[in-house]
Structures are given as structure tokens and as C-alpha cells.
Amino acid sequence: MNVNIVVLPGDGIGPEVTAEGVRVLHAVAARFGHAFALSEALIGGAAIDRTGTALPAETLAACRAADAVLLGAVGGPQWDHPDAPARPEQGLLAIRKALDLFANLRPVSVHPRLTASSPLRPERLAGVEMLVVRELTGGIYFGERGRKQLAGSEEFVFDTLAYSEREVGRLVRVAATLARTRRKTLTSVDKANVLETSRLWRRVATRVVAEEFPDIELEHILVDACAMHLLRRPADFDVIMTENMFGDILTDEASMLAGSLGLLPSASLGVETGGATRMGLYEPIHGSAPDIAGRGIANPLAAILSVAMLLRFSLRLEAEARAVDAAVAAAVDAGFVTGDIAAPGETPRSTEEVGRAVAERVAAG
Ligand code: IPM
Ligand code: MG
């Protein structure tokens, strides 16, 4: 298969972890006989420094022409000042929006060897296998915002949470379609006791599932209760679907079930085109971790597992995706883990050692 993949390393630990993702992609290409054409482009703070904007037009054009995009992370304290004309995060939000990647898939599972890395008791973690489907191009991230000066010099600022029926409906269809391939239960998370957008969310979810997915069991749960149940009974959840900001917050929480933020991959998808490939953007859910950047100690597994999702969802190479997932599990079993998930007394491996261990296991088959 000849495909074109754009790599956007970004900032902080982004370049270190995407380098290991790329290493694993090369191992997959060699073992399965594919030709992956890889090219790099700028995004985030790195792009601001070089071009003045967080998403240069060239980067967007390269991504539009690609079969898939692998992204590291964006952001860092050097671009954080409140009056900065451009912010790294704008680049990430802009590319999600420009490519209409409205469905963000964030799987959460627990590797048995890593239960000690989770703050939860091991018996709570048995059987955890959930998929959070986060709406990614709407809600408060993209609503109208502004600031004005009130009488005196008091500042007044606002962000708006808005959703259309269409935006909710298409996300529900993606989540319900995925639920069909799993335990067929879908949990819709909202704040319908307070928010108008959540009441729309609940109505649309109920209607779409009843009309188009009668085989799926749908439950509704309020976001505050969901935050609690994720810790109390995490194994009960199958597919969770929710709006943009709730999904952002709940998935950082859910990463603690797996043991580290450094373990969770994601896929951001748009509409199905029916073509041989499906455009998608793949990135770890973690940020740029400036405090550990450049030290070679970041966990590359979220980036590598994002590569597995890229193979599965954009290139439709399921056997290759499984080979990567299996190689990650085998590397972890063999003790190739970074400091964030190393057991007490166990020597933490470097980012590169972990990446090589996975690539070797992909190559060996
Ligand atoms: C994520 C991140 C981003 C988000 C930030 C960096 C804008 O936290 O992908 O979860 O909030 O979507
Ligand atoms: Mg986040």
C-alpha cells in the first residue's frame, strides 16, 4: 500500500515521542511490505517561532493532501504569556476544525502488568475496556468569545457553549456505530439538569439511537456523576460519548485507570468517505510536558498506540494495527517502560529504548 503520512512533531516532548511512532511505522512498512511516504511539517509553538502562526498554510495544505496525520503535542511556557498574538493550542484547534475531524476516539484499557501504576485498587481495574468518543469541533472550544471593559476598569469576558442538532447527530452516529462492534452499550454524558445544549444532546442521542441503532442500549448520565463512576465502577463502561470539554476532562481522569497519561492514544476522524483510506489525525491525549522535554524520558507508548489507531482507522490495515498493539503489550511485559509506569525498584527505560523494543517486536512478528 502506498500512502502519504504527515508528521507534526510540535513542541516539548512531541518530537521525542513522534520519533518513536515513526520508528514503529517503518518497522510495520518493512514487515508487511508497505510504502509509507512520511513528511514533516510545523505546528504549535515551533510554527509560531518560525512563521508567526501556529498553523501555517503550508502545513494545512500538506495535511489536506495526506492519508493521515501523526501529531505529537503543542504548547509550552515560552508561548504562554496572556497577550501573546498567537498561541500554540490555536494550531491544534484550527487543524481539527479545518479538517472537520469532529469525532475523537480515546480508548482506555489496563495492561495487567501496570495495575500498580494506577492510584486505584487492582480489583477495580479488572475488565476495564472503554472507548470515549469526544466531540471535537464544537462546544465551548469554538463558540463565540470576547472581552469587554465594564464601568471602572473591571474586565468582563465570556466563552459560549453552543451545539447544533447536526453536530450532535453525527457524533452519536459515530459512537453508536463503534458500540455495535463492542458490547453494544452506549453511555451519553451531559449536564442536562442545567445546560440547554445538554438537553439538545440528550434528545438527539435518544432519537438517533432509537431510530437507527435499536440494537444499542443507551443510557444517559450527568457529567459530575460520570466523573465519580469512572473511579467507582470503571469496568461497567463500554462506549462513552460526550461533548468537547467534558470529554477533554474525563479522559485525563480516565488515563489514571491505565496508569499514566503517557499511555492514552487518540484518533480524530471526520466523515466516512468510502475511499480506500480515511483521513484522520492521530495524537497522544497528553500535552507537551515541557518539564521533561529533551531529556529522553517521556513515555512514547501513547504516540505508538496512536500509530496503531492510524493503521486501523485511516489505512484500514487491521492486521498491522494489531501487530503494533501486541508489540506494545509484549514490550511492557518485558519491562520496557519509562519512569511514569516503572514499578518501584524497576529501572526506567528511555523513550528511545521503549520505542526500539516495540519496533523490534513488530519486526519479529
Ligand atoms: C487534548 C488537549 C487539547 C484539548 C489542548 C492542548 C488544546 O488537552 O487534546 O486533550 O483541550 O483538546
Ligand atoms: Mg486534554
PDB file of N, CA, C and O in Angstrom, residues 245-313:
ATOM      1  N   MET A 245     -15.620  19.654  25.829  1.00  0.00           N
ATOM      2  CA  MET A 245     -14.862  19.915  27.067  1.00  0.00           C
ATOM      3  C   MET A 245     -15.045  18.812  28.106  1.00  0.00           C
ATOM      4  O   MET A 245     -14.087  18.452  28.803  1.00  0.00           O
ATOM      5  N   PHE A 246     -16.263  18.266  28.211  1.00  0.00           N
ATOM      6  CA  PHE A 246     -16.439  17.153  29.160  1.00  0.00           C
ATOM      7  C   PHE A 246     -15.487  16.010  28.777  1.00  0.00           C
ATOM      8  O   PHE A 246     -14.890  15.362  29.634  1.00  0.00           O
ATOM      9  N   GLY A 247     -15.361  15.764  27.475  1.00  0.00           N
ATOM     10  CA  GLY A 247     -14.508  14.665  27.009  1.00  0.00           C
ATOM     11  C   GLY A 247     -13.046  14.924  27.293  1.00  0.00           C
ATOM     12  O   GLY A 247     -12.280  14.003  27.612  1.00  0.00           O
ATOM     13  N   ASP A 248     -12.636  16.178  27.169  1.00  0.00           N
ATOM     14  CA  ASP A 248     -11.250  16.545  27.482  1.00  0.00           C
ATOM     15  C   ASP A 248     -10.950  16.215  28.939  1.00  0.00           C
ATOM     16  O   ASP A 248      -9.944  15.579  29.258  1.00  0.00           O
ATOM     17  N   ILE A 249     -11.850  16.622  29.819  1.00  0.00           N
ATOM     18  CA  ILE A 249     -11.610  16.461  31.255  1.00  0.00           C
ATOM     19  C   ILE A 249     -11.725  14.987  31.670  1.00  0.00           C
ATOM     20  O   ILE A 249     -10.858  14.456  32.372  1.00  0.00           O
ATOM     21  N   LEU A 250     -12.764  14.322  31.212  1.00  0.00           N
ATOM     22  CA  LEU A 250     -12.975  12.929  31.638  1.00  0.00           C
ATOM     23  C   LEU A 250     -11.868  11.997  31.154  1.00  0.00           C
ATOM     24  O   LEU A 250     -11.556  11.010  31.815  1.00  0.00           O
ATOM     25  N   THR A 251     -11.267  12.293  29.993  1.00  0.00           N
ATOM     26  CA  THR A 251     -10.229  11.368  29.512  1.00  0.00           C
ATOM     27  C   THR A 251      -8.908  11.542  30.267  1.00  0.00           C
ATOM     28  O   THR A 251      -8.166  10.571  30.417  1.00  0.00           O
ATOM     29  N   ASP A 252      -8.608  12.743  30.726  1.00  0.00           N
ATOM     30  CA  ASP A 252      -7.435  12.855  31.606  1.00  0.00           C
ATOM     31  C   ASP A 252      -7.691  12.066  32.891  1.00  0.00           C
ATOM     32  O   ASP A 252      -6.801  11.382  33.402  1.00  0.00           O
ATOM     33  N   GLU A 253      -8.900  12.139  33.397  1.00  0.00           N
ATOM     34  CA  GLU A 253      -9.241  11.353  34.585  1.00  0.00           C
ATOM     35  C   GLU A 253      -9.113   9.847  34.277  1.00  0.00           C
ATOM     36  O   GLU A 253      -8.489   9.100  35.020  1.00  0.00           O
ATOM     37  N   ALA A 254      -9.670   9.433  33.135  1.00  0.00           N
ATOM     38  CA  ALA A 254      -9.674   8.009  32.781  1.00  0.00           C
ATOM     39  C   ALA A 254      -8.259   7.472  32.560  1.00  0.00           C
ATOM     40  O   ALA A 254      -8.007   6.279  32.723  1.00  0.00           O
ATOM     41  N   SER A 255      -7.334   8.353  32.190  1.00  0.00           N
ATOM     42  CA  SER A 255      -5.965   7.881  31.959  1.00  0.00           C
ATOM     43  C   SER A 255      -5.349   7.315  33.232  1.00  0.00           C
ATOM     44  O   SER A 255      -4.427   6.495  33.183  1.00  0.00           O
ATOM     45  N   MET A 256      -5.878   7.729  34.377  1.00  0.00           N
ATOM     46  CA  MET A 256      -5.344   7.213  35.643  1.00  0.00           C
ATOM     47  C   MET A 256      -5.749   5.759  35.876  1.00  0.00           C
ATOM     48  O   MET A 256      -5.158   5.062  36.694  1.00  0.00           O
ATOM     49  N   LEU A 257      -6.756   5.291  35.148  1.00  0.00           N
ATOM     50  CA  LEU A 257      -7.094   3.864  35.224  1.00  0.00           C
ATOM     51  C   LEU A 257      -5.984   3.059  34.558  1.00  0.00           C
ATOM     52  O   LEU A 257      -5.550   2.025  35.049  1.00  0.00           O
ATOM     53  N   ALA A 258      -5.511   3.579  33.408  1.00  0.00           N
ATOM     54  CA  ALA A 258      -4.455   2.876  32.667  1.00  0.00           C
ATOM     55  C   ALA A 258      -3.118   2.990  33.395  1.00  0.00           C
ATOM     56  O   ALA A 258      -2.232   2.161  33.209  1.00  0.00           O
ATOM     57  N   GLY A 259      -2.956   4.028  34.195  1.00  0.00           N
ATOM     58  CA  GLY A 259      -1.740   4.177  34.974  1.00  0.00           C
ATOM     59  C   GLY A 259      -0.945   5.423  34.653  1.00  0.00           C
ATOM     60  O   GLY A 259      -0.137   5.867  35.454  1.00  0.00           O
ATOM     61  N   SER A 260      -1.129   5.988  33.456  1.00  0.00           N
ATOM     62  CA  SER A 260      -0.369   7.183  33.093  1.00  0.00           C
ATOM     63  C   SER A 260      -1.016   7.878  31.907  1.00  0.00           C
ATOM     64  O   SER A 260      -1.548   7.227  30.996  1.00  0.00           O
ATOM     65  N   LEU A 261      -0.929   9.192  31.927  1.00  0.00           N
ATOM     66  CA  LEU A 261      -1.388   9.982  30.787  1.00  0.00           C
ATOM     67  C   LEU A 261      -0.566   9.619  29.551  1.00  0.00           C
ATOM     68  O   LEU A 261      -1.012   9.786  28.418  1.00  0.00           O
ATOM     69  N   GLY A 262       0.622   9.103  29.788  1.00  0.00           N
ATOM     70  CA  GLY A 262       1.528   8.740  28.698  1.00  0.00           C
ATOM     71  C   GLY A 262       1.151   7.468  27.961  1.00  0.00           C
ATOM     72  O   GLY A 262       1.892   7.000  27.094  1.00  0.00           O
ATOM     73  N   LEU A 263       0.000   6.901  28.301  1.00  0.00           N
ATOM     74  CA  LEU A 263      -0.413   5.641  27.672  1.00  0.00           C
ATOM     75  C   LEU A 263      -1.600   5.780  26.737  1.00  0.00           C
ATOM     76  O   LEU A 263      -1.925   4.849  26.011  1.00  0.00           O
ATOM     77  N   LEU A 264      -2.278   6.954  26.762  1.00  0.00           N
ATOM     78  CA  LEU A 264      -3.532   7.033  26.016  1.00  0.00           C
ATOM     79  C   LEU A 264      -3.386   7.682  24.639  1.00  0.00           C
ATOM     80  O   LEU A 264      -3.004   8.844  24.518  1.00  0.00           O
ATOM     81  N   PRO A 265      -3.742   6.916  23.599  1.00  0.00           N
ATOM     82  CA  PRO A 265      -3.688   7.431  22.233  1.00  0.00           C
ATOM     83  C   PRO A 265      -5.036   8.044  21.858  1.00  0.00           C
ATOM     84  O   PRO A 265      -6.011   7.926  22.595  1.00  0.00           O
ATOM     85  N   SER A 266      -5.093   8.678  20.700  1.00  0.00           N
ATOM     86  CA  SER A 266      -6.394   9.110  20.187  1.00  0.00           C
ATOM     87  C   SER A 266      -6.392   9.171  18.676  1.00  0.00           C
ATOM     88  O   SER A 266      -5.345   9.288  18.033  1.00  0.00           O
ATOM     89  N   ALA A 267      -7.612   9.076  18.143  1.00  0.00           N
ATOM     90  CA  ALA A 267      -7.839   9.219  16.704  1.00  0.00           C
ATOM     91  C   ALA A 267      -8.897  10.286  16.514  1.00  0.00           C
ATOM     92  O   ALA A 267      -9.931  10.233  17.176  1.00  0.00           O
ATOM     93  N   SER A 268      -8.658  11.242  15.640  1.00  0.00           N
ATOM     94  CA  SER A 268      -9.664  12.259  15.333  1.00  0.00           C
ATOM     95  C   SER A 268     -10.108  12.067  13.896  1.00  0.00           C
ATOM     96  O   SER A 268      -9.291  12.156  12.979  1.00  0.00           O
ATOM     97  N   LEU A 269     -11.402  11.784  13.733  1.00  0.00           N
ATOM     98  CA  LEU A 269     -11.917  11.380  12.421  1.00  0.00           C
ATOM     99  C   LEU A 269     -13.019  12.312  11.943  1.00  0.00           C
ATOM    100  O   LEU A 269     -13.746  12.898  12.741  1.00  0.00           O
ATOM    101  N   GLY A 270     -13.144  12.387  10.617  1.00  0.00           N
ATOM    102  CA  GLY A 270     -14.257  13.120  10.017  1.00  0.00           C
ATOM    103  C   GLY A 270     -15.261  12.146   9.442  1.00  0.00           C
ATOM    104  O   GLY A 270     -15.376  11.013   9.907  1.00  0.00           O
ATOM    105  N   VAL A 271     -15.963  12.565   8.417  1.00  0.00           N
ATOM    106  CA  VAL A 271     -16.978  11.678   7.843  1.00  0.00           C
ATOM    107  C   VAL A 271     -16.317  10.550   7.059  1.00  0.00           C
ATOM    108  O   VAL A 271     -15.235  10.709   6.494  1.00  0.00           O
ATOM    109  N   GLU A 272     -17.001   9.431   7.007  1.00  0.00           N
ATOM    110  CA  GLU A 272     -16.576   8.293   6.178  1.00  0.00           C
ATOM    111  C   GLU A 272     -16.695   8.720   4.718  1.00  0.00           C
ATOM    112  O   GLU A 272     -17.715   9.271   4.319  1.00  0.00           O
ATOM    113  N   THR A 273     -15.665   8.451   3.938  1.00  0.00           N
ATOM    114  CA  THR A 273     -15.743   8.823   2.530  1.00  0.00           C
ATOM    115  C   THR A 273     -15.977   7.610   1.638  1.00  0.00           C
ATOM    116  O   THR A 273     -16.292   7.762   0.463  1.00  0.00           O
ATOM    117  N   GLY A 274     -15.792   6.438   2.229  1.00  0.00           N
ATOM    118  CA  GLY A 274     -15.964   5.231   1.424  1.00  0.00           C
ATOM    119  C   GLY A 274     -14.755   4.916   0.560  1.00  0.00           C
ATOM    120  O   GLY A 274     -14.763   3.957  -0.196  1.00  0.00           O
ATOM    121  N   GLY A 275     -13.708   5.743   0.667  1.00  0.00           N
ATOM    122  CA  GLY A 275     -12.498   5.507  -0.120  1.00  0.00           C
ATOM    123  C   GLY A 275     -11.623   4.428   0.502  1.00  0.00           C
ATOM    124  O   GLY A 275     -11.968   3.844   1.531  1.00  0.00           O
ATOM    125  N   ALA A 276     -10.483   4.189  -0.136  1.00  0.00           N
ATOM    126  CA  ALA A 276      -9.557   3.171   0.358  1.00  0.00           C
ATOM    127  C   ALA A 276      -8.950   3.600   1.692  1.00  0.00           C
ATOM    128  O   ALA A 276      -8.635   2.777   2.543  1.00  0.00           O
ATOM    129  N   THR A 277      -8.774   4.898   1.869  1.00  0.00           N
ATOM    130  CA  THR A 277      -8.273   5.400   3.147  1.00  0.00           C
ATOM    131  C   THR A 277      -9.257   6.440   3.667  1.00  0.00           C
ATOM    132  O   THR A 277     -10.107   6.936   2.936  1.00  0.00           O
ATOM    133  N   ARG A 278      -9.120   6.752   4.971  1.00  0.00           N
ATOM    134  CA  ARG A 278      -9.993   7.735   5.590  1.00  0.00           C
ATOM    135  C   ARG A 278      -9.101   8.719   6.333  1.00  0.00           C
ATOM    136  O   ARG A 278      -8.331   8.315   7.202  1.00  0.00           O
ATOM    137  N   MET A 279      -9.206   9.984   6.004  1.00  0.00           N
ATOM    138  CA  MET A 279      -8.354  10.985   6.633  1.00  0.00           C
ATOM    139  C   MET A 279      -8.571  11.005   8.145  1.00  0.00           C
ATOM    140  O   MET A 279      -9.703  10.986   8.616  1.00  0.00           O
ATOM    141  N   GLY A 280      -7.485  11.036   8.887  1.00  0.00           N
ATOM    142  CA  GLY A 280      -7.594  11.142  10.331  1.00  0.00           C
ATOM    143  C   GLY A 280      -6.336  11.741  10.916  1.00  0.00           C
ATOM    144  O   GLY A 280      -5.280  11.748  10.269  1.00  0.00           O
ATOM    145  N   LEU A 281      -6.466  12.286  12.118  1.00  0.00           N
ATOM    146  CA  LEU A 281      -5.313  12.842  12.819  1.00  0.00           C
ATOM    147  C   LEU A 281      -5.140  12.056  14.109  1.00  0.00           C
ATOM    148  O   LEU A 281      -6.107  11.826  14.838  1.00  0.00           O
ATOM    149  N   TYR A 282      -3.921  11.633  14.369  1.00  0.00           N
ATOM    150  CA  TYR A 282      -3.636  10.724  15.478  1.00  0.00           C
ATOM    151  C   TYR A 282      -2.658  11.379  16.428  1.00  0.00           C
ATOM    152  O   TYR A 282      -1.601  11.857  15.997  1.00  0.00           O
ATOM    153  N   GLU A 283      -3.011  11.406  17.688  1.00  0.00           N
ATOM    154  CA  GLU A 283      -2.137  12.068  18.656  1.00  0.00           C
ATOM    155  C   GLU A 283      -2.351  11.481  20.036  1.00  0.00           C
ATOM    156  O   GLU A 283      -3.451  11.044  20.373  1.00  0.00           O
ATOM    157  N   PRO A 284      -1.302  11.505  20.866  1.00  0.00           N
ATOM    158  CA  PRO A 284      -1.472  11.125  22.268  1.00  0.00           C
ATOM    159  C   PRO A 284      -2.447  12.108  22.915  1.00  0.00           C
ATOM    160  O   PRO A 284      -2.569  13.239  22.444  1.00  0.00           O
ATOM    161  N   ILE A 285      -3.134  11.703  23.983  1.00  0.00           N
ATOM    162  CA  ILE A 285      -4.007  12.684  24.649  1.00  0.00           C
ATOM    163  C   ILE A 285      -3.196  13.612  25.558  1.00  0.00           C
ATOM    164  O   ILE A 285      -3.682  14.636  25.999  1.00  0.00           O
ATOM    165  N   HIS A 286      -1.938  13.251  25.830  1.00  0.00           N
ATOM    166  CA  HIS A 286      -1.135  14.091  26.730  1.00  0.00           C
ATOM    167  C   HIS A 286      -0.652  15.357  26.042  1.00  0.00           C
ATOM    168  O   HIS A 286      -0.740  15.500  24.830  1.00  0.00           O
ATOM    169  N   GLY A 287      -0.119  16.273  26.845  1.00  0.00           N
ATOM    170  CA  GLY A 287       0.385  17.531  26.317  1.00  0.00           C
ATOM    171  C   GLY A 287       1.883  17.457  26.045  1.00  0.00           C
ATOM    172  O   GLY A 287       2.463  16.376  25.916  1.00  0.00           O
ATOM    173  N   SER A 288       2.508  18.642  25.971  1.00  0.00           N
ATOM    174  CA  SER A 288       3.905  18.732  25.546  1.00  0.00           C
ATOM    175  C   SER A 288       4.891  18.531  26.706  1.00  0.00           C
ATOM    176  O   SER A 288       6.092  18.467  26.479  1.00  0.00           O
ATOM    177  N   ALA A 289       4.377  18.426  27.915  1.00  0.00           N
ATOM    178  CA  ALA A 289       5.195  18.146  29.112  1.00  0.00           C
ATOM    179  C   ALA A 289       6.536  18.873  29.106  1.00  0.00           C
ATOM    180  O   ALA A 289       7.597  18.229  29.167  1.00  0.00           O
ATOM    181  N   PRO A 290       6.526  20.218  29.082  1.00  0.00           N
ATOM    182  CA  PRO A 290       7.782  20.966  28.985  1.00  0.00           C
ATOM    183  C   PRO A 290       8.773  20.652  30.111  1.00  0.00           C
ATOM    184  O   PRO A 290       9.991  20.731  29.912  1.00  0.00           O
ATOM    185  N   ASP A 291       8.256  20.240  31.268  1.00  0.00           N
ATOM    186  CA  ASP A 291       9.146  19.955  32.405  1.00  0.00           C
ATOM    187  C   ASP A 291      10.086  18.784  32.145  1.00  0.00           C
ATOM    188  O   ASP A 291      11.158  18.704  32.737  1.00  0.00           O
ATOM    189  N   ILE A 292       9.701  17.861  31.269  1.00  0.00           N
ATOM    190  CA  ILE A 292      10.596  16.725  31.000  1.00  0.00           C
ATOM    191  C   ILE A 292      11.104  16.705  29.555  1.00  0.00           C
ATOM    192  O   ILE A 292      11.779  15.755  29.143  1.00  0.00           O
ATOM    193  N   ALA A 293      10.774  17.740  28.787  1.00  0.00           N
ATOM    194  CA  ALA A 293      11.153  17.744  27.367  1.00  0.00           C
ATOM    195  C   ALA A 293      12.665  17.730  27.188  1.00  0.00           C
ATOM    196  O   ALA A 293      13.405  18.328  27.974  1.00  0.00           O
ATOM    197  N   GLY A 294      13.120  17.002  26.177  1.00  0.00           N
ATOM    198  CA  GLY A 294      14.544  16.996  25.824  1.00  0.00           C
ATOM    199  C   GLY A 294      15.388  16.074  26.673  1.00  0.00           C
ATOM    200  O   GLY A 294      16.598  15.973  26.482  1.00  0.00           O
ATOM    201  N   ARG A 295      14.782  15.362  27.603  1.00  0.00           N
ATOM    202  CA  ARG A 295      15.573  14.505  28.496  1.00  0.00           C
ATOM    203  C   ARG A 295      15.519  13.037  28.107  1.00  0.00           C
ATOM    204  O   ARG A 295      16.165  12.202  28.745  1.00  0.00           O
ATOM    205  N   GLY A 296      14.724  12.724  27.098  1.00  0.00           N
ATOM    206  CA  GLY A 296      14.676  11.327  26.642  1.00  0.00           C
ATOM    207  C   GLY A 296      13.978  10.392  27.616  1.00  0.00           C
ATOM    208  O   GLY A 296      14.242   9.193  27.624  1.00  0.00           O
ATOM    209  N   ILE A 297      13.092  10.946  28.449  1.00  0.00           N
ATOM    210  CA  ILE A 297      12.436  10.082  29.438  1.00  0.00           C
ATOM    211  C   ILE A 297      10.916   9.993  29.245  1.00  0.00           C
ATOM    212  O   ILE A 297      10.238   9.282  29.975  1.00  0.00           O
ATOM    213  N   ALA A 298      10.395  10.711  28.255  1.00  0.00           N
ATOM    214  CA  ALA A 298       8.939  10.714  28.041  1.00  0.00           C
ATOM    215  C   ALA A 298       8.461   9.340  27.582  1.00  0.00           C
ATOM    216  O   ALA A 298       9.168   8.624  26.876  1.00  0.00           O
ATOM    217  N   ASN A 299       7.255   9.003  27.961  1.00  0.00           N
ATOM    218  CA  ASN A 299       6.653   7.725  27.560  1.00  0.00           C
ATOM    219  C   ASN A 299       6.177   7.822  26.100  1.00  0.00           C
ATOM    220  O   ASN A 299       5.286   8.606  25.793  1.00  0.00           O
ATOM    221  N   PRO A 300       6.738   7.022  25.202  1.00  0.00           N
ATOM    222  CA  PRO A 300       6.313   7.103  23.797  1.00  0.00           C
ATOM    223  C   PRO A 300       5.120   6.216  23.463  1.00  0.00           C
ATOM    224  O   PRO A 300       4.695   6.169  22.305  1.00  0.00           O
ATOM    225  N   LEU A 301       4.580   5.486  24.462  1.00  0.00           N
ATOM    226  CA  LEU A 301       3.570   4.477  24.119  1.00  0.00           C
ATOM    227  C   LEU A 301       2.261   5.090  23.629  1.00  0.00           C
ATOM    228  O   LEU A 301       1.599   4.537  22.745  1.00  0.00           O
ATOM    229  N   ALA A 302       1.877   6.268  24.151  1.00  0.00           N
ATOM    230  CA  ALA A 302       0.644   6.896  23.638  1.00  0.00           C
ATOM    231  C   ALA A 302       0.809   7.247  22.163  1.00  0.00           C
ATOM    232  O   ALA A 302      -0.115   7.068  21.360  1.00  0.00           O
ATOM    233  N   ALA A 303       1.999   7.728  21.790  1.00  0.00           N
ATOM    234  CA  ALA A 303       2.246   8.057  20.379  1.00  0.00           C
ATOM    235  C   ALA A 303       2.282   6.790  19.534  1.00  0.00           C
ATOM    236  O   ALA A 303       1.745   6.749  18.414  1.00  0.00           O
ATOM    237  N   ILE A 304       2.893   5.734  20.060  1.00  0.00           N
ATOM    238  CA  ILE A 304       2.983   4.477  19.306  1.00  0.00           C
ATOM    239  C   ILE A 304       1.600   3.839  19.166  1.00  0.00           C
ATOM    240  O   ILE A 304       1.236   3.335  18.088  1.00  0.00           O
ATOM    241  N   LEU A 305       0.811   3.891  20.237  1.00  0.00           N
ATOM    242  CA  LEU A 305      -0.551   3.349  20.142  1.00  0.00           C
ATOM    243  C   LEU A 305      -1.414   4.205  19.209  1.00  0.00           C
ATOM    244  O   LEU A 305      -2.366   3.715  18.591  1.00  0.00           O
ATOM    245  N   SER A 306      -1.069   5.487  19.088  1.00  0.00           N
ATOM    246  CA  SER A 306      -1.766   6.342  18.106  1.00  0.00           C
ATOM    247  C   SER A 306      -1.441   5.883  16.692  1.00  0.00           C
ATOM    248  O   SER A 306      -2.287   5.947  15.790  1.00  0.00           O
ATOM    249  N   VAL A 307      -0.222   5.413  16.479  1.00  0.00           N
ATOM    250  CA  VAL A 307       0.156   4.840  15.179  1.00  0.00           C
ATOM    251  C   VAL A 307      -0.699   3.604  14.884  1.00  0.00           C
ATOM    252  O   VAL A 307      -1.174   3.405  13.759  1.00  0.00           O
ATOM    253  N   ALA A 308      -0.931   2.787  15.914  1.00  0.00           N
ATOM    254  CA  ALA A 308      -1.804   1.617  15.711  1.00  0.00           C
ATOM    255  C   ALA A 308      -3.194   2.068  15.274  1.00  0.00           C
ATOM    256  O   ALA A 308      -3.806   1.482  14.365  1.00  0.00           O
ATOM    257  N   MET A 309      -3.697   3.133  15.889  1.00  0.00           N
ATOM    258  CA  MET A 309      -5.030   3.634  15.501  1.00  0.00           C
ATOM    259  C   MET A 309      -5.016   4.180  14.077  1.00  0.00           C
ATOM    260  O   MET A 309      -5.980   4.028  13.327  1.00  0.00           O
ATOM    261  N   LEU A 310      -3.906   4.821  13.709  1.00  0.00           N
ATOM    262  CA  LEU A 310      -3.757   5.338  12.337  1.00  0.00           C
ATOM    263  C   LEU A 310      -3.844   4.187  11.332  1.00  0.00           C
ATOM    264  O   LEU A 310      -4.544   4.274  10.307  1.00  0.00           O
ATOM    265  N   LEU A 311      -3.150   3.117  11.632  1.00  0.00           N
ATOM    266  CA  LEU A 311      -3.184   1.952  10.741  1.00  0.00           C
ATOM    267  C   LEU A 311      -4.607   1.399  10.649  1.00  0.00           C
ATOM    268  O   LEU A 311      -5.095   1.059   9.570  1.00  0.00           O
ATOM    269  N   ARG A 312      -5.276   1.351  11.784  1.00  0.00           N
ATOM    270  CA  ARG A 312      -6.615   0.745  11.845  1.00  0.00           C
ATOM    271  C   ARG A 312      -7.671   1.617  11.167  1.00  0.00           C
ATOM    272  O   ARG A 312      -8.444   1.136  10.338  1.00  0.00           O
ATOM    273  N   PHE A 313      -7.711   2.906  11.517  1.00  0.00           N
ATOM    274  CA  PHE A 313      -8.842   3.732  11.085  1.00  0.00           C
ATOM    275  C   PHE A 313      -8.594   4.463   9.766  1.00  0.00           C
ATOM    276  O   PHE A 313      -9.515   4.622   8.973  1.00  0.00           O
TER     277      PHE A 313
END
